[in-house]
Each structure stands twice: as C-alpha cells, then as structure tokens.
Coordinates of C-alpha atoms in Angstrom, one line a residue:
X490 CA 26.5 -18.7 -16.0
X491 CA 24.1 -20.8 -18.2
X492 CA 24.3 -23.8 -15.8
X493 CA 22.2 -21.9 -13.3
X494 CA 19.4 -21.0 -15.6
X495 CA 16.0 -22.4 -14.7
X496 CA 15.0 -22.0 -18.3
X497 CA 17.3 -24.8 -19.3
X498 CA 14.7 -27.1 -17.8
X499 CA 12.4 -26.3 -20.8
X500 CA 14.9 -25.6 -23.5
X501 CA 17.6 -28.4 -23.5
X502 CA 17.7 -32.0 -24.6
X503 CA 16.0 -34.0 -27.4
X504 CA 13.0 -34.5 -25.2
X505 CA 12.5 -30.7 -25.0
X506 CA 12.2 -30.2 -28.8
X507 CA 8.4 -29.6 -28.5
X508 CA 9.0 -26.9 -25.9
X509 CA 11.5 -25.2 -28.2
X510 CA 9.1 -25.5 -31.1
X511 CA 6.6 -23.5 -29.2
X512 CA 9.1 -20.9 -28.2
X513 CA 10.2 -20.5 -31.8
X514 CA 6.6 -19.5 -32.6
X515 CA 6.9 -16.5 -30.1
X516 CA 10.3 -15.3 -31.6
X517 CA 13.1 -17.5 -30.2
X518 CA 16.0 -18.3 -32.6
X519 CA 18.7 -21.0 -32.2
X520 CA 21.0 -18.7 -30.3
X521 CA 18.3 -17.6 -27.9
X522 CA 17.9 -21.0 -26.2
X523 CA 21.1 -20.3 -24.2
X524 CA 19.9 -17.0 -22.8
X525 CA 18.1 -16.5 -19.5
X526 CA 14.3 -16.0 -19.9
X527 CA 13.0 -12.9 -18.1
X528 CA 9.3 -12.5 -17.5
X529 CA 7.7 -9.1 -17.6
X530 CA 4.6 -9.2 -15.4
X531 CA 2.5 -6.4 -16.9
X532 CA -0.5 -5.0 -15.0
X533 CA -1.5 -2.7 -17.9
X534 CA -5.2 -1.8 -17.9
X535 CA -7.5 0.9 -19.0
X536 CA -9.6 0.2 -15.9
X537 CA -7.7 2.8 -13.9
X538 CA -5.4 5.8 -14.7
X539 CA -2.9 4.2 -12.3
X540 CA -2.2 1.4 -14.8
X541 CA -2.8 3.3 -18.1
X542 CA 0.8 3.9 -18.9
X543 CA 2.2 0.5 -18.0
X544 CA 2.4 -0.9 -21.6
X545 CA 5.0 1.7 -22.5
X546 CA 7.1 0.8 -19.5
X547 CA 6.8 -2.9 -20.3
X548 CA 7.9 -2.2 -23.9
X549 CA 10.9 -0.2 -22.7
X550 CA 11.9 -2.9 -20.3
X551 CA 11.4 -5.6 -23.0
X552 CA 13.8 -3.9 -25.3
X553 CA 16.4 -3.3 -22.6
X554 CA 16.3 -6.9 -21.5
X555 CA 16.8 -8.2 -25.0
X556 CA 19.7 -5.7 -25.5
X557 CA 21.3 -7.0 -22.3
X558 CA 21.4 -10.5 -23.7
X559 CA 18.3 -12.1 -22.2
X560 CA 14.9 -13.2 -23.6
X561 CA 11.9 -11.2 -22.4
X562 CA 8.5 -12.8 -22.2
X563 CA 5.6 -10.5 -21.4
X564 CA 2.5 -11.7 -19.6
X565 CA -0.5 -10.0 -18.0
X566 CA -1.7 -9.8 -14.5
X567 CA -4.9 -8.1 -13.1
X568 CA -5.7 -4.8 -11.4
X569 CA -8.8 -3.3 -9.9
X570 CA -9.2 0.4 -9.3
X571 CA -9.6 1.1 -5.6
X572 CA -10.6 4.7 -6.3
X573 CA -13.4 3.7 -8.7
X574 CA -14.7 0.9 -6.5
X575 CA -14.5 2.9 -3.3
X576 CA -17.7 2.9 -1.3
X577 CA -19.3 0.1 -3.3
X578 CA -19.6 -3.7 -3.0
X579 CA -16.8 -3.9 -5.5
X580 CA -14.3 -2.6 -3.0
X581 CA -14.4 -6.0 -1.3
X582 CA -12.3 -7.3 -4.2
X583 CA -9.5 -4.8 -3.7
X584 CA -7.5 -6.6 -1.0
X585 CA -8.4 -9.9 -2.6
X586 CA -6.7 -8.7 -5.8
X587 CA -3.4 -8.5 -3.9
X588 CA -3.6 -12.3 -3.5
X589 CA -4.7 -12.9 -7.1
X590 CA -1.8 -10.8 -8.4
X591 CA 0.7 -12.7 -6.3
X592 CA -0.7 -16.0 -7.3
X593 CA -0.8 -15.1 -11.0
X594 CA 2.8 -13.9 -11.1
X595 CA 4.0 -17.0 -9.2
X596 CA 2.0 -19.3 -11.5
X597 CA 3.3 -17.8 -14.8
X598 CA 6.9 -17.6 -13.7
X599 CA 7.1 -21.0 -12.1
X600 CA 5.1 -22.8 -14.8
X601 CA 7.4 -21.4 -17.5
X602 CA 10.6 -21.8 -15.4
X603 CA 11.6 -18.2 -15.9
X604 CA 15.0 -17.1 -14.7
X605 CA 13.9 -13.7 -13.5
X606 CA 11.1 -11.3 -13.6
X607 CA 10.3 -7.6 -13.9
X608 CA 7.0 -6.8 -12.2
X609 CA 5.3 -3.6 -13.4
X610 CA 2.4 -2.2 -11.4
X611 CA 0.4 0.9 -10.7
X612 CA -2.7 0.7 -8.4
X613 CA -2.4 0.1 -4.7
X614 CA -2.5 -3.7 -4.6
X615 CA -0.2 -4.2 -7.6
X616 CA 2.9 -3.4 -5.4
X617 CA 2.4 -5.8 -2.5
X618 CA 0.9 -8.4 -4.7
X619 CA 3.9 -8.4 -6.9
X620 CA 6.3 -8.3 -3.9
X621 CA 4.6 -11.3 -2.3
X622 CA 5.1 -13.3 -5.5
X623 CA 8.8 -12.2 -5.8
X624 CA 9.5 -13.2 -2.2
X625 CA 7.8 -16.6 -2.6
X626 CA 9.6 -17.5 -5.8
X627 CA 12.9 -16.1 -4.9
X628 CA 14.2 -15.7 -8.5
X629 CA 16.1 -12.6 -9.5
X630 CA 13.5 -9.8 -9.7
X631 CA 12.8 -6.1 -9.7
X632 CA 9.7 -4.0 -9.2
X633 CA 8.9 -1.1 -11.5
X634 CA 6.3 1.4 -10.3
X635 CA 4.1 2.8 -13.0
X636 CA 4.5 6.3 -11.5
X637 CA 2.4 8.9 -9.8
X638 CA -0.3 11.1 -11.4
X639 CA 0.4 14.8 -11.7
X640 CA -1.7 17.1 -9.6
X641 CA -4.9 18.6 -10.8
X642 CA -5.5 22.3 -10.2
X643 CA -8.5 24.5 -9.3
X644 CA -8.7 27.9 -7.8
X645 CA -5.0 28.0 -7.1
X646 CA -4.8 24.7 -5.2
X647 CA -3.5 21.3 -6.1
X648 CA -6.1 18.5 -6.4
X649 CA -5.9 14.8 -6.0
X650 CA -8.6 12.1 -6.1
X651 CA -9.2 12.6 -2.3
X652 CA -10.2 16.2 -3.1
X653 CA -13.2 14.8 -5.0
X654 CA -14.2 12.5 -2.0
X655 CA -13.8 15.4 0.4
X656 CA -15.9 17.7 -1.9
X657 CA -18.8 15.3 -1.5
X658 CA -18.7 15.9 2.3
X659 CA -18.3 19.7 1.7
X660 CA -21.3 19.7 -0.6
X661 CA -23.5 17.8 1.8
X662 CA -22.5 20.2 4.5
X663 CA -23.5 23.1 2.2
X664 CA -19.9 24.4 2.1
X665 CA -19.7 24.3 -1.7
X666 CA -22.3 24.3 -4.5
X667 CA -23.0 22.0 -7.4
X668 CA -20.8 23.9 -9.8
X669 CA -17.7 23.7 -7.6
X670 CA -18.3 20.0 -6.9
X671 CA -18.4 19.4 -10.6
X672 CA -15.3 21.5 -11.3
X673 CA -13.3 19.6 -8.7
X674 CA -14.4 16.3 -10.2
X675 CA -13.4 17.4 -13.7
X676 CA -9.9 18.5 -12.6
X677 CA -8.9 16.0 -9.8
X678 CA -7.3 13.4 -12.1
X679 CA -5.7 15.0 -15.2
X680 CA -4.0 12.0 -16.7
X681 CA -2.2 8.7 -16.2
X682 CA -0.6 7.6 -12.9
X683 CA -1.5 6.5 -9.4
X684 CA -3.1 8.8 -6.8
X685 CA -0.9 11.8 -6.3
X686 CA -0.6 12.2 -2.5
X687 CA 1.3 10.0 -0.1
X688 CA -1.6 7.5 -0.4
X689 CA -1.2 3.7 -0.6
X690 CA 0.3 3.4 -4.1
X691 CA 3.0 6.0 -3.5
X692 CA 3.6 4.7 0.1
X693 CA 4.2 1.2 -1.1
X694 CA 6.4 2.3 -4.0
X695 CA 8.4 4.3 -1.5
X696 CA 8.7 1.4 0.8
X697 CA 9.8 -0.9 -2.0
X698 CA 12.5 1.6 -3.0
X699 CA 13.6 1.9 0.6
X700 CA 13.8 -1.9 0.8
X701 CA 16.1 -2.0 -2.2
X702 CA 13.8 -3.9 -4.6
X703 CA 13.4 -1.0 -7.1
X704 CA 15.8 1.6 -8.4
X705 CA 16.7 4.8 -6.5
X706 CA 14.4 7.7 -7.3
X707 CA 12.0 5.5 -9.2
X708 CA 9.2 5.5 -6.6
X709 CA 8.2 9.2 -7.0
X710 CA 8.6 9.8 -10.7
X711 CA 5.5 11.0 -12.6
X712 CA 3.9 8.3 -14.8
X713 CA 3.9 10.5 -17.9
X714 CA 7.5 11.7 -17.7
X715 CA 10.3 10.3 -19.9
X716 CA 12.5 9.6 -16.9
X717 CA 9.9 7.0 -15.8
X718 CA 10.3 5.2 -19.1
X719 CA 14.1 5.3 -18.9
X720 CA 13.9 3.9 -15.4
X721 CA 11.9 1.0 -16.7
X722 CA 14.6 0.2 -19.2
X723 CA 17.3 0.5 -16.5
X724 CA 15.2 -1.9 -14.4
X725 CA 15.3 -4.4 -17.2
X726 CA 19.1 -4.1 -17.4
X727 CA 19.3 -4.5 -13.6
X728 CA 17.4 -7.7 -13.5
X729 CA 19.6 -9.3 -16.1
X730 CA 22.6 -8.3 -14.0
X731 CA 20.9 -9.8 -11.0
X732 CA 20.5 -13.1 -12.8
X733 CA 24.2 -13.2 -13.7
X734 CA 25.1 -12.3 -10.1
X735 CA 22.5 -14.7 -8.6
X736 CA 21.2 -11.8 -6.5
X737 CA 17.9 -13.0 -5.1
X738 CA 14.9 -11.2 -3.6
X739 CA 15.4 -12.9 -0.2
X740 CA 19.0 -11.7 -0.2
X741 CA 17.6 -8.2 -0.4
X742 CA 14.3 -8.6 1.5
X743 CA 15.9 -9.1 4.9
X744 CA 14.8 -8.0 8.4
X745 CA 17.0 -5.0 7.9
X746 CA 15.3 -4.1 4.6
X747 CA 11.9 -4.3 6.2
X748 CA 13.0 -2.0 9.1
X749 CA 14.3 0.4 6.5
X750 CA 11.0 0.4 4.7
X751 CA 9.0 1.0 7.9
X752 CA 11.3 3.9 8.8
X753 CA 10.7 5.5 5.4
X754 CA 6.9 5.0 5.6
X755 CA 6.9 6.8 8.9
X756 CA 9.2 9.6 7.6
X757 CA 7.0 10.3 4.6
X758 CA 3.7 10.1 6.5
X759 CA 2.5 7.0 4.6
X760 CA -0.7 5.0 4.4
X761 CA -2.0 2.7 7.2
X762 CA -2.1 0.0 4.5
X763 CA 1.7 -0.2 4.7
X764 CA 1.3 -2.1 8.0
X765 CA -0.9 -4.7 6.4
X766 CA 1.1 -5.1 3.2
X767 CA 4.6 -5.1 4.8
X768 CA 3.4 -7.8 7.2
X769 CA 2.2 -9.9 4.3
X770 CA 5.4 -9.3 2.3
X771 CA 7.5 -10.4 5.3
X772 CA 5.4 -13.5 5.7
X773 CA 6.1 -14.4 2.1
X774 CA 9.8 -13.8 2.5
X775 CA 9.9 -15.7 5.8
X776 CA 11.2 -12.7 7.7
X777 CA 10.0 -12.4 11.3
X778 CA 8.0 -9.2 11.5
X779 CA 5.1 -8.3 13.8
X780 CA 2.7 -5.4 14.2
X781 CA 4.5 -4.4 17.3
X782 CA 7.7 -3.7 15.3
X783 CA 5.9 -0.7 13.7
X784 CA 5.3 0.9 17.0
X785 CA 8.9 0.5 18.1
X786 CA 10.2 2.2 14.9
X787 CA 7.5 4.8 15.0
X788 CA 8.7 6.1 18.3
X789 CA 12.2 6.9 17.0
X790 CA 11.4 8.2 13.5
X791 CA 10.0 11.7 12.8
X792 CA 7.6 12.6 10.0
X793 CA 9.8 14.7 7.7
X794 CA 7.6 15.2 4.7
X795 CA 4.6 17.6 4.4
X796 CA 2.5 15.5 2.0
X797 CA -1.2 15.0 1.3
X798 CA -3.6 13.8 2.6
X799 CA -3.0 15.8 5.8
X800 CA -0.2 18.0 4.4
X801 CA 0.3 20.4 1.5
X802 CA 2.3 18.6 -1.2
X803 CA 2.0 15.7 -3.6
X804 CA 4.5 13.0 -4.7
X805 CA 5.8 15.0 -7.7
X806 CA 6.8 17.8 -5.3
X807 CA 8.7 15.2 -3.2
X808 CA 10.5 14.0 -6.3
X809 CA 11.7 17.5 -7.1
X810 CA 12.8 18.0 -3.5
X811 CA 15.1 14.9 -3.7
X812 CA 12.7 12.0 -3.5
X813 CA 13.1 9.0 -1.3
X814 CA 16.9 9.0 -1.5
X815 CA 17.0 12.4 0.2
X816 CA 14.7 11.1 3.0
X817 CA 16.8 8.0 3.3
X818 CA 20.0 9.9 3.5
X819 CA 18.6 12.0 6.4
X820 CA 17.5 8.8 8.2
X821 CA 20.9 7.1 7.5
X822 CA 22.8 10.1 8.9
X823 CA 20.9 9.9 12.1
X824 CA 21.3 6.2 12.6
X825 CA 17.8 5.2 11.6
X826 CA 18.6 3.1 8.5
X827 CA 20.7 0.0 8.0
X828 CA 23.2 1.3 5.5
X829 CA 24.8 -2.1 4.9
X830 CA 21.6 -3.6 3.5
X831 CA 22.1 -4.9 -0.1
X832 CA 19.9 -3.6 -2.9
X833 CA 18.9 -4.6 -6.5
X834 CA 21.6 -2.4 -7.8
X835 CA 24.2 -4.8 -6.3
X836 CA 25.3 -2.0 -4.0
X837 CA 24.4 -1.3 -0.4
X838 CA 22.0 1.4 0.8
X839 CA 24.9 3.5 1.9
X840 CA 26.6 3.1 -1.4
X841 CA 23.5 4.2 -3.3
X842 CA 23.1 7.3 -1.1
X843 CA 26.8 8.3 -1.1
X844 CA 26.2 11.3 -3.4
X845 CA 23.0 12.4 -1.8
X846 CA 23.3 15.6 0.4
X847 CA 23.0 15.1 4.1
X848 CA 20.3 17.8 4.2
X849 CA 17.5 18.8 1.9
X850 CA 17.7 22.1 0.1
X851 CA 16.6 25.1 2.2
X852 CA 14.8 26.4 -0.9
X853 CA 11.9 24.0 -0.4
X854 CA 9.7 22.8 2.5
X855 CA 8.3 19.5 1.2
X856 CA 11.0 17.7 3.1
X857 CA 11.6 19.4 6.4
X858 CA 15.0 19.9 8.0
X859 CA 15.8 17.3 10.6
X860 CA 15.6 19.9 13.4
X861 CA 12.1 21.0 12.4
X862 CA 10.1 17.8 11.5
X863 CA 6.4 17.9 10.7
X864 CA 5.9 15.6 13.7
X865 CA 8.6 14.5 16.2
X866 CA 7.4 10.8 15.9
X867 CA 5.8 8.6 13.3
X868 CA 2.2 8.9 12.5
X869 CA 1.0 5.3 12.4
X870 CA 0.4 4.2 16.0
X871 CA -0.3 0.7 17.1
X872 CA -3.0 0.7 19.7
X873 CA -4.2 -2.2 21.9
X874 CA -6.8 -2.6 24.6
X875 CA -9.9 -4.7 25.2
X876 CA -11.3 -3.6 21.8
X877 CA -8.1 -4.7 20.0
X878 CA -6.0 -7.2 21.9
X879 CA -4.2 -8.2 18.7
X880 CA -3.6 -4.6 17.8
X881 CA -5.0 -2.0 15.4
X882 CA -3.6 0.9 13.4
X883 CA -4.3 4.6 14.2
X884 CA -3.3 7.4 11.8
X885 CA -2.7 10.5 13.8
X886 CA -1.6 13.2 11.3
X887 CA -3.5 16.3 10.5
X888 CA -5.4 16.4 13.8
X889 CA -5.1 18.6 16.9
X890 CA -6.2 15.9 19.5
X891 CA -5.0 12.3 19.8
X892 CA -7.6 11.3 22.4
X893 CA -11.4 11.1 22.4
X894 CA -13.9 9.4 24.7
X895 CA -17.4 9.4 23.4
X896 CA -20.6 7.5 22.6
X897 CA -20.5 4.8 20.1
X898 CA -22.4 5.2 16.8
X899 CA -22.6 1.7 15.5
X900 CA -23.0 0.6 11.9
X901 CA -22.9 -2.9 10.4
X902 CA -21.7 -1.7 7.0
X903 CA -19.9 1.2 5.4
X904 CA -22.9 2.4 3.3
X905 CA -25.1 2.9 6.4
X906 CA -22.4 5.0 8.1
X907 CA -21.9 7.2 5.0
X908 CA -25.6 7.8 4.8
X909 CA -25.7 8.9 8.4
X910 CA -22.8 11.3 8.0
X911 CA -24.2 12.9 4.8
X912 CA -27.6 13.3 6.6
X913 CA -25.9 15.2 9.4
X914 CA -26.6 12.6 12.1
X915 CA -23.0 12.3 13.3
X916 CA -22.2 14.9 15.9
X917 CA -19.0 16.3 17.6
X918 CA -17.7 13.9 20.2
X919 CA -19.2 10.8 18.6
X920 CA -17.0 7.6 18.0
X921 CA -18.2 6.0 14.9
X922 CA -17.9 2.2 14.7
X923 CA -18.1 0.4 11.4
X924 CA -17.9 -3.4 11.9
X925 CA -18.2 -6.7 9.9
X926 CA -15.9 -5.1 7.3
X927 CA -12.9 -7.2 8.2
X928 CA -10.9 -9.7 6.1
X929 CA -13.5 -12.5 6.8
X930 CA -16.5 -10.4 7.6
X931 CA -16.6 -8.0 4.7
X932 CA -15.1 -10.1 3.2
X933 CA -12.2 -8.2 1.8
X934 CA -11.6 -5.5 4.4
X935 CA -13.0 -2.5 2.4
X936 CA -11.3 0.9 2.7
X937 CA -13.5 3.5 4.5
X938 CA -12.4 6.6 2.4
X939 CA -16.0 7.7 1.7
X940 CA -17.1 8.0 5.3
X941 CA -13.8 9.4 6.5
X942 CA -13.7 12.0 3.7
X943 CA -17.3 12.9 4.4
X944 CA -16.3 13.5 8.1
X945 CA -13.4 15.8 7.0
X946 CA -15.6 17.5 4.4
X947 CA -18.2 18.2 7.1
X948 CA -15.6 19.8 9.3
X949 CA -15.7 17.1 12.0
X950 CA -12.2 15.6 11.5
X951 CA -10.9 16.9 14.8
X952 CA -14.0 16.1 16.9
X953 CA -15.2 12.7 15.7
X954 CA -13.4 9.4 16.1
X955 CA -13.9 6.4 13.8
X956 CA -12.9 2.7 14.4
X957 CA -13.4 -0.2 12.1
X958 CA -12.2 -3.8 11.5
X959 CA -11.9 -2.7 7.9
X960 CA -9.1 -0.6 6.3
X961 CA -8.6 3.0 5.3
X962 CA -7.4 4.5 2.1
X963 CA -4.1 6.1 2.1
X964 CA -6.1 9.3 1.5
X965 CA -7.7 9.1 4.9
X966 CA -6.7 11.2 7.8
X967 CA -8.3 12.3 11.1
X968 CA -8.7 10.4 14.4
X969 CA -9.3 7.1 12.7
X970 CA -8.4 3.6 13.8
X971 CA -8.5 0.6 11.4
X972 CA -7.5 -3.1 11.3
X973 CA -9.2 -3.7 14.7
X974 CA -8.4 -7.3 15.5
X975 CA -9.9 -9.7 16.2
X976 CA -12.6 -8.6 13.8
X977 CA -16.3 -8.7 14.4
X978 CA -16.9 -11.8 12.3
X979 CA -14.8 -14.0 14.5
X980 CA -16.2 -12.6 17.7
X981 CA -13.8 -9.8 18.4
X982 CA -15.1 -7.4 21.0
X983 CA -16.0 -4.8 18.4
X984 CA -18.9 -7.2 17.6
X985 CA -20.3 -6.6 21.1
X986 CA -20.4 -2.8 21.1
X987 CA -23.9 -1.3 21.6
X988 CA -25.1 2.1 20.4
X989 CA -24.2 4.7 23.0
X990 CA -21.4 2.7 24.7
X991 CA -18.4 4.8 25.9
X992 CA -15.3 4.2 23.8
X993 CA -11.9 5.7 24.3
X994 CA -9.3 6.2 21.6
X995 CA -6.0 7.4 23.1
X996 CA -3.1 7.4 20.6
X997 CA -0.7 8.8 23.2
X998 CA -1.4 5.9 25.6
X999 CA -1.7 3.5 22.6
X1000 CA -5.2 2.5 23.9
X1001 CA -8.4 1.4 22.3
X1002 CA -10.9 0.7 25.0
X1003 CA -14.6 -0.2 25.3
X1004 CA -15.7 1.3 28.7
X1005 CA -18.2 -1.4 29.6
X1006 CA -18.0 -3.8 32.6
X1007 CA -16.7 -7.3 32.3
X1008 CA -20.0 -8.6 33.6
X1009 CA -22.0 -6.9 30.9
X1010 CA -19.6 -8.0 28.2
X1011 CA -19.9 -11.6 29.4
X1012 CA -23.7 -11.3 29.0
X1013 CA -23.4 -9.9 25.5
X1014 CA -20.9 -12.6 24.6
X1015 CA -23.3 -15.3 25.7
X1016 CA -26.0 -13.9 23.4
X1017 CA -23.8 -13.2 20.4
X1018 CA -23.9 -15.4 17.3
X1019 CA -21.8 -14.9 14.2
X1020 CA -23.8 -13.7 11.2
X1021 CA -23.9 -16.0 8.2
X1022 CA -21.2 -15.3 5.6
X1023 CA -22.2 -12.7 3.0
X1024 CA -20.8 -14.8 0.2
X1025 CA -20.9 -18.6 -0.1
X1026 CA -19.4 -19.1 -3.6
X1027 CA -16.7 -17.6 -5.7
X1028 CA -13.5 -15.7 -5.0
X1029 CA -14.8 -13.8 -2.0
X1030 CA -16.1 -17.0 -0.3
X1031 CA -12.7 -18.7 -0.9
X1032 CA -10.9 -15.7 0.4
X1033 CA -13.0 -15.5 3.6
X1034 CA -12.4 -19.2 4.3
X1035 CA -8.6 -18.8 4.0
X1036 CA -7.6 -15.3 5.1
X1037 CA -5.8 -14.7 8.4
X1038 CA -6.3 -11.8 10.9
X1039 CA -5.3 -8.3 9.8
X1040 CA -2.8 -8.3 12.6
X1041 CA -0.9 -11.0 10.6
X1042 CA -1.2 -9.2 7.3
X1043 CA -4.4 -10.8 6.1
X1044 CA -2.5 -13.5 4.4
X1045 CA -4.0 -16.5 2.7
X1046 CA -1.2 -19.1 2.9

C-alpha cells in the first residue's frame, strides 16, 4: 500500500529530513510518515451563510481521517456569496471564483504531494470549482456538501432567498407594502446553509451525488443537522478507503456518470448553471460532453420533483421524501440511469440503490409518482437559431407558454434593465435583451436574478421573454434564455439586435431567432465594432483574456 503514496515523495530519504522537520511542527510523529496524507480543502467563511457551518464538517472529517489511519492536513480555499453580490459589479467575480477555487485546490494538493483530498464547499461555485480540481489531479477524492439552509416562514408559506428578490418586484408593482417587504427580508434566511430551493448549490450537490463523487443522501441534508456532520466523518473514512483501493476520480467521473448527473438535474428541475458547470467538469476529466447532449437527455427524462423556484417545496422536503437516491431509483427502474457506474463508495450505482423503494411514498407529493410527473420532459431546453448558433439554455418550468415573438427591449448591462422593470417600462409581449454580460464581455457572466425576479414579482413571468449572454441564478424561472453563444463581446448576433426588432423564443421548436433580413444584418455587421474591455488589469482582465465560450463551459484551460 505505502509504495503508491505520493506523500512518500516528501517524507522519505535522508534528503527529505528538512521536509519531515516541518511536518513535525504541524503534528507529525515518527509513525505518521508512513501514512497517506489527506488534504481537507475547507471553504469555510463568514462571508455567506452557505459556508458558515463548514468548519465543523472539516473538523469531523479530520478526526475520521486520523482514526482511519491517515494524516489529515487542512487548508483553505475561497468563496464568494452569489446572493449577496447579485445585481452588483461584484457578481462578475462569481464564475471567476469557480476557476480560483479549482486552481487553489490543485495548487495546494499537488505542491504538497497529497495522497487524497476531501473538498468541502457550500456556495454555488464551490461545487464545480472543487470538482474541476479533483478531475484534473485525479487523486482519490470525495466532495462534501455543506448542506442546505432550512426554509424561512412568513404568513404560512416557506421562504427562500428568492422570496426576498421577488418581494422587491412585488413592492415596486405595489403588491406589497414596506412592512411586508421587511418581514420577508427578516425571515428568508434563518441560519447556516446554501439557498434552500433547487437552485444552483442544491442542483450541483445533487448532480455530484448522482455522479458518485459524494455519499448517498448527502446532497440534500440540512447544514445544521447532526446527520450532515456524521456524513462528513463518513466521507473522510471513504476517501481513506479510496486511497487504499486506488479508486480515482476519473474512474468514477466517466461519460456514464455525467449522463446520470444530467438525468438527475432534469428530474429535480435543477438550475441552468448545471449545463455550464457539467461541461466544465467534463472538460477537466477529459470526458467528451457537448451542450447538445443535454437536449438528448432532456427529451427522455421527466421532471419528477415539485421544487422551488417554480414549484412548492425546498430541498429539506426532498430529503424527507427520500432524497436523490429515491429519484435515482425511479430513473434506474425506467432505464434512464447507468446502474453499473462505479461510485466513491466502491459500489455501483445499482448496488447503492438496492434497498431504495422503486416508488416514492404515496404520503408525500414532493417527488411525484412516475405516472404523474410534474412535466413529461426535462425543463432545460437547448435552443439554437441565428441568435445562438452555438446554443443557449432555456428554462421552461413554471410558465404556461413556451413561445413568444415580440419586440426587443435592448439593454447593455443588467442594472439598466432592472431599472426599466422597476419603473414599469417593460410591457406584456416584450422580449428583454441583456447583452455584453457574457464570459468575456461582462466579464464573468453575471446571473440575472434581480431582473428576472422583478419580472416575476411584477406579474409578467408568463408574458415577457428575456434573453442574455449572461447566466441565470438557479432561483430564476420564467420564459428566460441564457448562455446565448457566441456572446456579444465577440460579435455574436445578439450584439446586432436593435430596439424594437422582432425576436422569437420557441422552446418547443428549440429556436431562438432574430427576425431581421440577412441584408440588414450584413449592414449592421459592417458597422459593428467591439467595445473596449471593461477591465484591463487584475483577475477579471486575466479571466476575459482566457475564458472560452459558454457553450464549452466557460473554461480557462
């Protein structure tokens, strides 16, 4: 066993005595130099409630790793709060943080020649950032999700952070008063944990569990519950077993595993960001995956879970109803999962699900019975057309109509669009266009939760379309289309849209079309010039220079 340890590179031989001397200072004893070294990438932070409870999980994992015969070493990695930075210039750093997290974990683990790693994260970009690093390094690894926040409550209804964003739109539309707005704000986030609906954090934790890189049931546990801490300890034990068995991430993160993850994302009604992040994770794992694969899987997988933002329930409700294993068992029974895919438990998907009932309990309606799905097909449609020849992602849950043709209302940045919505300048039938918010143009591909929530709050969710080369929060729903590629900054057709142009969004035909003649578009193309970059130095400038199209996952390597 010991012969395979990467840590021997820094702990053996006379020439390594200085290395051992430094390790003694952090707690190593003579007998510990023969043990595998397991890193714990801890994204603990008081920046956001999503990461507030991670230190406890890191401590539980640390003790379990030591008890299992390995040497834990804890190091930090960053987070930013998407919810707090939403609607501000700071949101441009959100997607960038995915790359910073990946790079920091890779750097620490490879610099110290660690034998394995437990990555612990909470907020949205923690999950894909960690998974990109684990796939790149390909050392035994497991992901531990920090857990979901419990629902807030007001006037007999569950609240999440999106309730606060939508309340702003309701207030501007004179549907609620100052007092109700303040009460919703006070109650929306009652404690530690990631945003409570099937938003991006819970979507990605669910996808990672489906992929087999975290323990069964762990993706929907509440951050503040004891079972989450126990799961962190069990994860530490699992990674030590993986080291001894030489079970590597790329053995788990196969094409089959990615297809399983996509199927679960569709079944739970997950975030549009899953498309972007799974593409990036597959790129890191060198697994062939394209944006078109999501559409293929969407057409055969129903939405089974009635979850926020467009549904009624939150992630803790899903957990009580059987969690991701229950959803997976239903998909497996109907031939929509690869049951022979290996997981971090050392068992196959089918083995892990052997004791899970074929059907969910009839005493709950969070997970619908197979014969009565929430929607007969998946909710994340990949559209193409002259506005998006590389593709874009439409989220089509919670709306009565999947098509709209209307006049373009064009905005060069998110803030201008939000101001127009709150001022009542957006009307039924409009198609809002927010551009120069893509990976390069933003830079950083901000999430448009503020304008989309304002549209919902104003009662326009069924009658207004919105397209952008930026992203959407997992809390967004309505007739919205994001990740439009090519983006405006590189001359995508979205850059040539004029105020009042006719635009068609048709999710049923998988079409995003600018209804302007080729001759007119050629004249506009001739006159168009790319705007100067918004940032010329620092991390945003470096990101803009390196980042790929959103249709490829907005990767930087």
